[in-house]
Amino acid sequence: MINPESQEILEARRKRRLATIWVLAATVVAGNLAGWLGFIKWGPLQSDPSRWVGVHASAFLFWIAVGMLLLCLRDLVSIRLHGSTPPTYQELTAESTSRVRKPANAVRRWMAKNQALVGAAGLIAGAILGHRFWTV
Amino acid sequence: MNNVRERLLRSYAAAPTVILLFTAVMTVAAGIRFWGYAYSPGCPAVTSDAWITGAAAAVVGAFFLGGLLGKLPHRHPGSNEVARFGAQLGLTIFTGLIAVAWWYETRALANPDQLPAITSLTLCIKANERDWTLLVFIVGALIAGRWLWHRPGTLFG
């Protein structure tokens, strides 16, 4: 199927999405720092040394989830405006020459091809951890 | 109306519809079963064997069974704007629920005297309703297996 959008538009959309991801990553970092420094009050045991790791690990996952939610909302608006999902690196024909992005794309390709194995490994690791630590 | 019926009859719509119905039934059933349930930290203690349990083996097995189910013939309508928007909307709602769950979990971990953590509630539910808990985990693994093994470009995709 031929994509009606030109390559320039696709690349511009990809760049805008990457910029949003950087802003959201900064939000995640700022949210965690605010929790560590006590600007965000989660509860009285937030600064208890025996609970610190558990509370802030949970807060970290909360901020990650918030970042993903905002990115999903942004993609929802993008789909509504453009009538297509935001382009992935696979739809951009030119392979990046960036020293960071090139190996990252290779990892992405491997993960996409073997995601069932990655998922199975995650499921089995989760089952073992759940069985070991929560006696499930 | 016929158009809606035709759409629902297509196999790609049947699986999500069954999952949604299953989720709705389980949510209502759990609400009836546990409404007003007085949580106490002293839920029945669960014991753990050193070896993998039958339940854990069943869940892992369901993941691989999900891969086999995807080999059954099915029609796919192809991507269209409504489907894309619907899928993204579903993903957004799902991610929102996860964010709310982590917000609650973090508050519960920092306020253990006032709020039970989700992990504690899950263990309580498991201790009280072992069979239903196992069924939910098996269905979840089945869905994950069906989805992961058959993504475009993957092993069977």
Coordinates of C-alpha atoms in Angstrom, one line a residue:
Chain A
M1 CA 0.0 0.0 0.0
I2 CA 1.4 3.4 -1.0
N3 CA 1.5 5.8 1.9
P4 CA -0.2 9.1 0.7
E5 CA 2.1 11.1 2.9
S6 CA 5.4 12.3 1.5
Q7 CA 8.7 11.3 3.1
E8 CA 9.3 14.8 4.4
I9 CA 6.0 14.8 6.3
L10 CA 6.7 11.4 7.8
E11 CA 10.1 12.5 8.9
A12 CA 8.7 15.7 10.4
R13 CA 6.1 13.7 12.3
R14 CA 8.7 11.3 13.5
K15 CA 10.9 14.2 14.8
R16 CA 8.0 15.9 16.6
R17 CA 7.2 12.6 18.3
L18 CA 10.8 12.1 19.4
A19 CA 10.8 15.6 20.8
T20 CA 7.7 14.8 22.8
I21 CA 9.3 11.6 24.1
W22 CA 12.3 13.6 25.3
V23 CA 9.9 16.0 27.1
L24 CA 8.1 13.1 28.7
A25 CA 11.4 11.5 29.7
A26 CA 12.3 14.8 31.4
T27 CA 8.9 14.8 33.2
V28 CA 9.6 11.2 34.5
V29 CA 13.0 12.3 35.8
A30 CA 11.5 15.5 37.4
G31 CA 8.6 13.5 39.0
N32 CA 11.0 11.0 40.5
L33 CA 13.4 13.7 41.8
A34 CA 10.4 15.6 43.3
G35 CA 9.4 12.4 45.2
W36 CA 12.9 11.6 46.4
L37 CA 13.4 15.2 47.7
G38 CA 10.0 15.2 49.4
F39 CA 8.2 17.7 47.3
I40 CA 5.6 15.1 46.4
K41 CA 4.0 13.5 49.5
W42 CA 3.1 9.8 48.9
G43 CA 2.6 9.0 52.6
P44 CA 4.3 8.9 56.0
L45 CA 6.6 5.9 55.2
Q46 CA 7.9 7.6 52.1
S47 CA 11.2 8.5 53.8
D48 CA 11.4 5.4 56.0
P49 CA 14.7 3.7 55.1
S50 CA 13.1 0.2 55.2
R51 CA 10.4 1.2 52.8
W52 CA 12.3 3.7 50.6
V53 CA 13.2 1.4 47.8
G54 CA 9.7 -0.1 47.5
V55 CA 7.8 3.2 47.6
H56 CA 10.1 5.0 45.1
A57 CA 10.3 2.0 42.8
S58 CA 6.5 2.0 42.7
A59 CA 6.6 5.8 42.2
F60 CA 9.1 5.3 39.3
L61 CA 6.7 2.9 37.6
F62 CA 3.9 5.4 38.2
W63 CA 5.8 8.2 36.4
I64 CA 6.7 5.8 33.5
A65 CA 3.0 4.9 33.2
V66 CA 2.1 8.7 33.2
G67 CA 4.7 9.2 30.4
M68 CA 3.2 6.4 28.4
L69 CA -0.3 7.7 28.9
L70 CA 0.6 11.1 27.7
L71 CA 2.4 9.6 24.7
C72 CA -0.7 7.5 23.9
L73 CA -2.9 10.6 24.1
R74 CA -0.5 12.5 21.8
D75 CA -0.6 9.6 19.3
L76 CA -4.4 9.6 19.6
V77 CA -4.5 13.2 18.5
S78 CA -1.9 12.5 15.8
I79 CA -4.0 9.7 14.3
R80 CA -7.1 11.9 14.4
L81 CA -5.3 14.8 12.6
H82 CA -3.3 12.8 10.0
G83 CA -5.6 9.7 9.6
S84 CA -2.6 7.4 10.1
T85 CA -0.5 6.1 13.0
P86 CA 2.8 8.0 13.7
P87 CA 5.5 6.7 11.4
T88 CA 8.0 4.2 12.9
Y89 CA 11.7 4.0 12.1
Q90 CA 10.8 1.1 9.7
E91 CA 8.7 3.4 7.5
L92 CA 11.6 5.9 7.1
T93 CA 13.7 4.5 4.3
A94 CA 17.0 6.2 5.2
E95 CA 18.9 4.3 7.8
S96 CA 20.2 6.6 10.5
T97 CA 23.9 7.1 10.7
S98 CA 23.8 8.2 14.3
R99 CA 26.1 6.3 16.5
V100 CA 23.3 5.9 19.1
R101 CA 20.3 5.4 16.8
K102 CA 21.9 2.9 14.4
P103 CA 22.6 0.2 17.0
A104 CA 19.3 1.1 18.7
N105 CA 17.5 0.4 15.5
A106 CA 19.3 -3.0 15.2
V107 CA 18.2 -3.9 18.7
R108 CA 14.6 -2.8 17.8
R109 CA 14.6 -5.0 14.7
W110 CA 15.8 -8.0 16.7
M111 CA 13.2 -7.4 19.5
A112 CA 10.4 -7.0 16.9
K113 CA 11.5 -10.3 15.2
N114 CA 11.8 -12.2 18.4
Q115 CA 9.2 -10.5 20.6
A116 CA 7.4 -13.8 21.3
L117 CA 10.6 -15.2 22.8
V118 CA 11.2 -12.0 24.7
G119 CA 7.6 -12.2 26.0
A120 CA 8.0 -15.9 26.9
A121 CA 11.2 -15.1 28.8
G122 CA 9.5 -12.3 30.6
L123 CA 6.5 -14.4 31.5
I124 CA 8.6 -17.3 32.9
A125 CA 10.9 -14.8 34.8
G126 CA 7.7 -13.1 36.2
A127 CA 6.3 -16.5 37.2
I128 CA 9.5 -17.5 39.0
L129 CA 9.8 -14.2 40.8
G130 CA 6.2 -14.2 41.8
H131 CA 6.5 -17.8 43.0
R132 CA 9.7 -17.0 44.9
F133 CA 8.9 -13.7 46.5
W134 CA 5.0 -13.7 46.7
T135 CA 4.6 -17.4 47.1
V136 CA 2.2 -17.5 44.2
Chain B
M1 CA -28.0 -3.0 12.3
N2 CA -27.0 -5.7 9.7
N3 CA -23.8 -3.9 9.2
V4 CA -23.0 -4.1 12.9
R5 CA -23.9 -7.8 13.0
E6 CA -21.7 -8.5 10.0
R7 CA -18.8 -6.7 11.7
L8 CA -19.3 -8.6 14.9
L9 CA -19.4 -11.9 13.0
R10 CA -15.9 -11.4 11.7
S11 CA -13.3 -13.3 13.6
Y12 CA -11.1 -10.3 14.4
A13 CA -14.0 -8.7 16.3
A14 CA -15.1 -12.0 18.0
A15 CA -11.9 -12.4 20.1
P16 CA -11.9 -8.9 21.6
T17 CA -15.6 -9.1 22.2
V18 CA -15.2 -12.4 24.1
I19 CA -12.4 -10.9 26.1
L20 CA -14.4 -7.8 26.9
L21 CA -17.4 -9.9 28.0
F22 CA -15.1 -12.1 30.1
T23 CA -13.6 -9.0 31.7
A24 CA -17.1 -7.5 32.4
V25 CA -18.4 -10.8 33.9
M26 CA -15.3 -11.2 36.1
T27 CA -15.5 -7.6 37.2
V28 CA -19.1 -7.8 38.2
A29 CA -18.6 -11.2 39.9
A30 CA -15.6 -10.0 41.8
G31 CA -17.5 -6.8 42.8
I32 CA -20.4 -9.0 44.2
R33 CA -18.0 -11.4 45.9
F34 CA -15.8 -8.8 47.5
W35 CA -18.0 -5.8 48.0
G36 CA -17.7 -4.6 51.6
Y37 CA -15.0 -7.3 52.2
A38 CA -13.2 -6.4 55.4
Y39 CA -9.6 -6.6 54.5
S40 CA -7.2 -7.7 57.1
P41 CA -3.4 -8.2 56.8
G42 CA -3.9 -11.7 58.2
C43 CA -5.3 -13.3 55.1
P44 CA -4.9 -17.1 55.0
A45 CA -1.2 -17.7 54.6
V46 CA -0.1 -19.1 51.3
T47 CA 2.6 -21.7 51.2
S48 CA 5.1 -22.2 48.4
D49 CA 6.7 -25.3 47.1
A50 CA 10.3 -25.1 46.0
W51 CA 9.3 -26.6 42.7
I52 CA 7.1 -24.9 40.1
T53 CA 3.5 -25.5 40.9
G54 CA 0.8 -26.9 38.6
A55 CA -0.9 -23.5 38.5
A56 CA 2.3 -21.8 37.3
A57 CA 2.9 -24.6 34.7
A58 CA -0.7 -24.1 33.5
V59 CA -0.2 -20.4 33.0
V60 CA 3.0 -20.8 31.1
G61 CA 1.4 -23.6 29.1
A62 CA -1.5 -21.3 28.2
F63 CA 1.0 -18.8 26.8
F64 CA 2.3 -21.4 24.3
L65 CA -1.3 -22.6 23.6
G66 CA -2.1 -19.0 22.6
G67 CA 0.6 -19.4 20.0
L68 CA -1.0 -22.5 18.6
L69 CA -4.5 -20.9 18.6
G70 CA -3.2 -18.2 16.3
K71 CA -2.5 -20.9 13.6
L72 CA -6.3 -21.3 13.2
P73 CA -7.5 -19.7 9.9
H74 CA -9.0 -16.3 10.4
R75 CA -9.8 -13.3 8.3
H76 CA -8.3 -9.9 8.9
P77 CA -10.0 -6.8 7.5
G78 CA -6.8 -4.9 7.0
S79 CA -5.9 -1.6 8.6
N80 CA -8.4 1.3 8.4
E81 CA -8.7 4.6 10.2
V82 CA -11.5 3.5 12.5
A83 CA -9.6 0.4 13.6
R84 CA -6.4 2.3 14.1
F85 CA -8.2 5.0 16.2
G86 CA -10.1 2.3 18.2
A87 CA -6.9 0.4 18.9
Q88 CA -5.1 3.5 20.0
L89 CA -8.1 4.5 22.2
G90 CA -8.1 1.1 23.8
L91 CA -4.4 1.3 24.4
T92 CA -4.8 4.8 25.9
I93 CA -7.5 3.7 28.3
F94 CA -5.5 0.6 29.3
T95 CA -2.4 2.7 30.0
G96 CA -4.5 5.1 32.0
L97 CA -5.7 2.3 34.2
I98 CA -2.2 1.1 34.7
A99 CA -1.2 4.7 35.8
V100 CA -4.1 4.8 38.3
A101 CA -3.1 1.4 39.6
W102 CA 0.6 2.5 40.2
W103 CA -0.6 5.7 41.8
Y104 CA -2.7 3.7 44.2
E105 CA 0.0 1.2 44.8
T106 CA 2.6 3.9 45.6
R107 CA 0.2 5.6 48.1
A108 CA -0.6 2.2 49.6
L109 CA 3.0 1.3 50.1
A110 CA 3.6 4.7 51.8
N111 CA 0.4 4.4 53.9
P112 CA 0.2 0.7 54.9
D113 CA -2.1 1.3 57.8
Q114 CA -4.7 3.0 55.7
L115 CA -4.6 1.4 52.3
P116 CA -3.9 -2.3 51.4
A117 CA -1.4 -2.7 48.6
I118 CA -2.6 -4.3 45.4
T119 CA -0.2 -7.1 45.8
S120 CA -1.7 -7.8 49.3
L121 CA -5.2 -7.7 47.8
T122 CA -4.2 -10.1 45.0
L123 CA -2.8 -12.6 47.5
C124 CA -6.0 -12.3 49.5
I125 CA -8.1 -12.9 46.5
K126 CA -5.9 -15.8 45.5
A127 CA -6.2 -17.3 49.0
N128 CA -10.0 -17.0 48.9
E129 CA -10.7 -17.8 45.2
R130 CA -7.9 -20.0 44.0
D131 CA -9.8 -21.5 41.0
W132 CA -11.1 -18.1 39.6
T133 CA -7.7 -16.5 40.1
L134 CA -6.0 -19.3 38.2
L135 CA -8.6 -18.9 35.4
V136 CA -7.9 -15.2 35.0
F137 CA -4.2 -15.8 34.8
I138 CA -4.6 -18.6 32.3
V139 CA -6.9 -16.4 30.1
G140 CA -4.4 -13.5 30.4
A141 CA -1.5 -15.8 29.3
L142 CA -3.6 -17.1 26.4
I143 CA -4.2 -13.6 25.1
A144 CA -0.6 -12.6 25.6
G145 CA 0.6 -15.8 23.7
R146 CA -1.9 -15.3 20.9
W147 CA -0.9 -11.7 20.4
L148 CA 2.9 -12.1 20.8
W149 CA 3.5 -15.1 18.6
H150 CA 1.6 -13.8 15.7
R151 CA 2.6 -10.1 15.3
P152 CA 3.5 -9.2 11.7
G153 CA 7.2 -10.0 11.1
T154 CA 7.5 -12.4 14.1
L155 CA 8.1 -16.1 14.1
F156 CA 4.6 -17.1 12.9
G157 CA 3.4 -13.6 11.7

